[in-house]
């Protein structure tokens, strides 16, 4: 799939200041939680791009940076060729018409006091779309049909507590669709949804994407849905991308030890594993983002660590067409 | 569907509220208060008390400082209550152009203490002459007054036995009193106590009540055909009067206190509503905007918290012409700080909700987020705290009035209390003047405190768990 | 299903919640058994009654819930007639213990781990302080935690470490049956794999019988020797790991669909299948087979008659009309 990149992120950083103790203030020390620490990638028009990694590695922060819910500490975001890193209020509003977000928790991302109809009407009112109520209702109805809440009339009057988790996530998706955006950031849209419905939501999202030619940034910690859902995957570890490439390529020919560990850890519905201990090629636990190891940030957990890994930070190198890895093991 | 949901929500709330006994009690009290406002004309003898509280003519038929009627229930000396007698027999004699009418009012007197006054009322046109006589149960008839009315197109005639028949009554009494007692000064004589007593020695000094049917007879001479005296009635100012007695300006306390309900509700609710609305919006804005704006708003808030309210109110009331509205505005200006702290902390919590972030991602402006997403969540809390501010507002108004700085065009409980204190109610033992307004202030405070606590109890855990 | 090896036997267990909306049929006529040294998986969608079932086994149903029928036999002894005191002294934690759903997030933030574990311990068994402390350290080591953990506070621990603490607490009084209610749901894949391995190791080492609850069929494949599939308060399928995940696969349409909806990492599929609709409200469950409104192979009979569990091959039980006819 060769097409124009719709979104380009260059050396994006988000450092949250850590509240200092008095001693630290006196000494003039500052410490940071480096939630996102210099990531670069681009997403093509009409592509589903997966951002995969353990909890706390900065996936949501990346999503929010792109959504402009957070101001980046450093770096650039380029959307459709325009630098959108810093935007004024009116430009920002316009940007948000183009880029929308589906949040992780469908139980929390919809105001419990709004009916489905109010939820969908809100973006229309904000962006002054649809002159009359009837016109807006038409748009709302179409959006609900798009997310397969059929018939729309039946759902429009409902409050969130009258909807199941899956239906809520559909409403949340419909809310982004009414603005006809060109890109949607989906932050773990199915992780809180019952497994029987999970596939249905992903299927719906994919159908909508194909029909409307949308671009998705799909954030997840679940490699198995990522494989099914995405075209390309970037694996993130402690605020940095360690491996990036086509979805199948990443899973079938993973190179980075971290990616391999992630893949090994995935549970699969295959018989006869209940008596064996599964080996996951990784040591210890993920360090805090406030205290990032020197050199390759994965080295304390790596089974193949070399002396070089403790000093130099590896950079992303292409090992195959479109397959980039940041690891010193590449000879 | 929406309406049904609101109904269901209310039903849920009500189901829980029902279980909080004191809340229910508060609600019943509130209901009674509201009923009192609406039924005001039917439950008080002086429905215009509110607007004519300081109009002496409105009260002139009342006795001065009379205790409530129900003291009769607890006392062996029965006192005559206030009464209005409209029923009368009427007869007429024509003598050429002139007319002589006779109007007879009957009064069954069966008390130990006579009424303080008996007043004849009428509306006269032309130049009639009115003569008042009283026929006692012992058959004696006392001629009381003969009053020619100066010519007019119509005016109110008011003849007070207590004031206008001093001499006649004295003369009647003096006939029976022993000469040594006769020296009592005429001015000290109470006509009614002579007229309603047995005609025997001691009538002037130690009168014995003469119980039985009295007739008060008004003979009116109408010199020309167009002359007329109509709308006649008799009002008796009792030695007990009304449910809560009267004050030293003859005002009926019960009427005043009931009239005060309306004002207390108005002051309490309006102040609480304005103050809490301001406070809630201020708190939410402070929480949502954050950063230096939050700090600035918090400093301003602290400034207001630091100012002692009562002294400022007193000074302001002394400077401005104190009207109820100005008072409400001034109190709102200080009361708004009340909910700010809680609301701000709740706001900080709500601000972290994902749907707020989702609204931001949709491009919502701050004001939209504050008013559409955050404030509605705080409405239950607002109602609860409003209920709790109502009593404070009422008490503050009462304090201001107690100092004589209240709005003089209306009547509030605080003002009644103020009058009682300056009128020496405490020294003279006029307890019926002091206790009712105080009690009503306390009762109204309790009403809203109960409702507020009950709401707080129900709504608070809801907000936390949502 | 009778077997002398059965350490736990549940017969016709019924649990209802008496709410304002009506009677919730949370667990309805559930029977199963647990063998010694076995891991029994319990899977099902959210709200199907998994937690309620196992809380029933501990007799810890929160009000307005009540066990309204059935028997729970632990080593042949029915625990339903036992009083609360007897349960606390003899059964709970001593014979059967539980890692509660979300327990790792319920550790009190103001106490050290050591203090919290000590409190739980002393609530159930009189023990000298030093001895108890020694045992706590022992068990912490057993779950792979260093001993200085006892002086730390919950917020200083990662999710995986907290889950280990909770597991250590559950093991403390040496129960024979341990129930793990969704111990891995909130955790990352890597930590999840570590916790699963830990449970497997402990099971072998201590000879435990485990009931492992999750809503993820893929996770269950890694842990469970035998599987109970629950739908809307009823068991719909019981089978061994091989029977469910093997070639033949599950037989009940619900399990079948559930397994098809589970994505597999090493297989690229174009479309995942899914189960349309949502689970029913348990206040008013559907007549007949509770799955019938969502079942694609529904027959007239399914709408009227409730299917009971039938053994279709040794150890493989299904509650479905489709399989009783042929
Ligand atoms: N507003 C904030 N202030 C300080 N630290 C933050 C803030 N937001 C996130 N962090 C920290 O940044 C890191 C990355 O967080 P982020 O939410 O992006 O992770 P994630 O990959 O989305 O994790 P998860 O899978 O749990 O959602 C974490 O260590 C988190 O504690
Ligand atoms: N305290 C309660 N009061 C009323 N109903 C309850 C209560 N607890 C649970 N229920 C109901 O009982 C049913 C089963 O709940 P349970 O918690 O056992 O489900 P679960 O399978 O453990 O779900 P999850 O995967 O979400 O943990 C649900 O329909 C739920 O609504
Ligand atoms: Mg996240
Ligand atoms: Mg559960």
PDB file of C-alpha atoms and ligand atoms in Angstrom, chain A residues 16 33 35 54-61 188 289, ligand 1:
ATOM      1  CA  UNK A  16       5.798  15.002  32.711  1.00  0.00           C
ATOM      2  CA  UNK A  33       8.491  10.922  33.707  1.00  0.00           C
ATOM      3  CA  UNK A  35       6.214   8.935  29.006  1.00  0.00           C
ATOM      4  CA  UNK A  54       2.981  -3.041  27.740  1.00  0.00           C
ATOM      5  CA  UNK A  55       1.010  -0.929  30.158  1.00  0.00           C
ATOM      6  CA  UNK A  56       2.709   2.363  30.923  1.00  0.00           C
ATOM      7  CA  UNK A  57       4.876   2.425  27.828  1.00  0.00           C
ATOM      8  CA  UNK A  58       3.281   5.630  26.593  1.00  0.00           C
ATOM      9  CA  UNK A  59       0.702   4.466  24.087  1.00  0.00           C
ATOM     10  CA  UNK A  60      -2.159   6.525  25.418  1.00  0.00           C
ATOM     11  CA  UNK A  61       0.108   9.532  25.817  1.00  0.00           C
ATOM     12  CA  UNK A 188      -7.688   0.151  23.166  1.00  0.00           C
ATOM     13  CA  UNK A 289       9.148   5.760  33.206  1.00  0.00           C
TER      14      UNK A 289
HETATM   15  N1  LIG D   1      -0.587  13.447  33.313  1.00  0.00           N
HETATM   16  C1  LIG D   1       0.441  12.675  33.678  1.00  0.00           C
HETATM   17  N2  LIG D   1       1.309  13.096  34.615  1.00  0.00           N
HETATM   18  C2  LIG D   1       2.350  12.336  34.988  1.00  0.00           C
HETATM   19  N3  LIG D   1       2.620  11.125  34.472  1.00  0.00           N
HETATM   20  C3  LIG D   1       1.805  10.644  33.509  1.00  0.00           C
HETATM   21  C4  LIG D   1       0.656  11.392  33.073  1.00  0.00           C
HETATM   22  N4  LIG D   1       0.023  10.658  32.117  1.00  0.00           N
HETATM   23  C5  LIG D   1       0.736   9.519  31.983  1.00  0.00           C
HETATM   24  N5  LIG D   1       1.793   9.514  32.809  1.00  0.00           N
HETATM   25  C6  LIG D   1       2.806   8.447  32.917  1.00  0.00           C
HETATM   26  O1  LIG D   1       3.318   8.231  31.632  1.00  0.00           O
HETATM   27  C7  LIG D   1       3.551   6.839  31.407  1.00  0.00           C
HETATM   28  C8  LIG D   1       2.837   6.392  30.137  1.00  0.00           C
HETATM   29  O2  LIG D   1       1.454   6.447  30.345  1.00  0.00           O
HETATM   30  P1  LIG D   1       0.375   6.003  29.250  1.00  0.00           P
HETATM   31  O3  LIG D   1      -0.969   6.226  29.825  1.00  0.00           O
HETATM   32  O4  LIG D   1       0.679   6.677  27.991  1.00  0.00           O
HETATM   33  O5  LIG D   1       0.633   4.470  29.127  1.00  0.00           O
HETATM   34  P2  LIG D   1      -0.136   3.385  28.254  1.00  0.00           P
HETATM   35  O6  LIG D   1       0.863   2.755  27.386  1.00  0.00           O
HETATM   36  O7  LIG D   1      -1.316   3.953  27.610  1.00  0.00           O
HETATM   37  O8  LIG D   1      -0.554   2.349  29.354  1.00  0.00           O
HETATM   38  P3  LIG D   1      -1.912   1.508  29.521  1.00  0.00           P
HETATM   39  O9  LIG D   1      -1.751   0.289  28.698  1.00  0.00           O
HETATM   40  O10 LIG D   1      -1.910   1.186  30.988  1.00  0.00           O
HETATM   41  O11 LIG D   1      -3.031   2.372  29.117  1.00  0.00           O
HETATM   42  C9  LIG D   1       3.108   6.110  32.637  1.00  0.00           C
HETATM   43  O12 LIG D   1       4.242   5.810  33.425  1.00  0.00           O
HETATM   44  C10 LIG D   1       2.222   7.118  33.345  1.00  0.00           C
HETATM   45  O13 LIG D   1       2.331   6.929  34.719  1.00  0.00           O
END
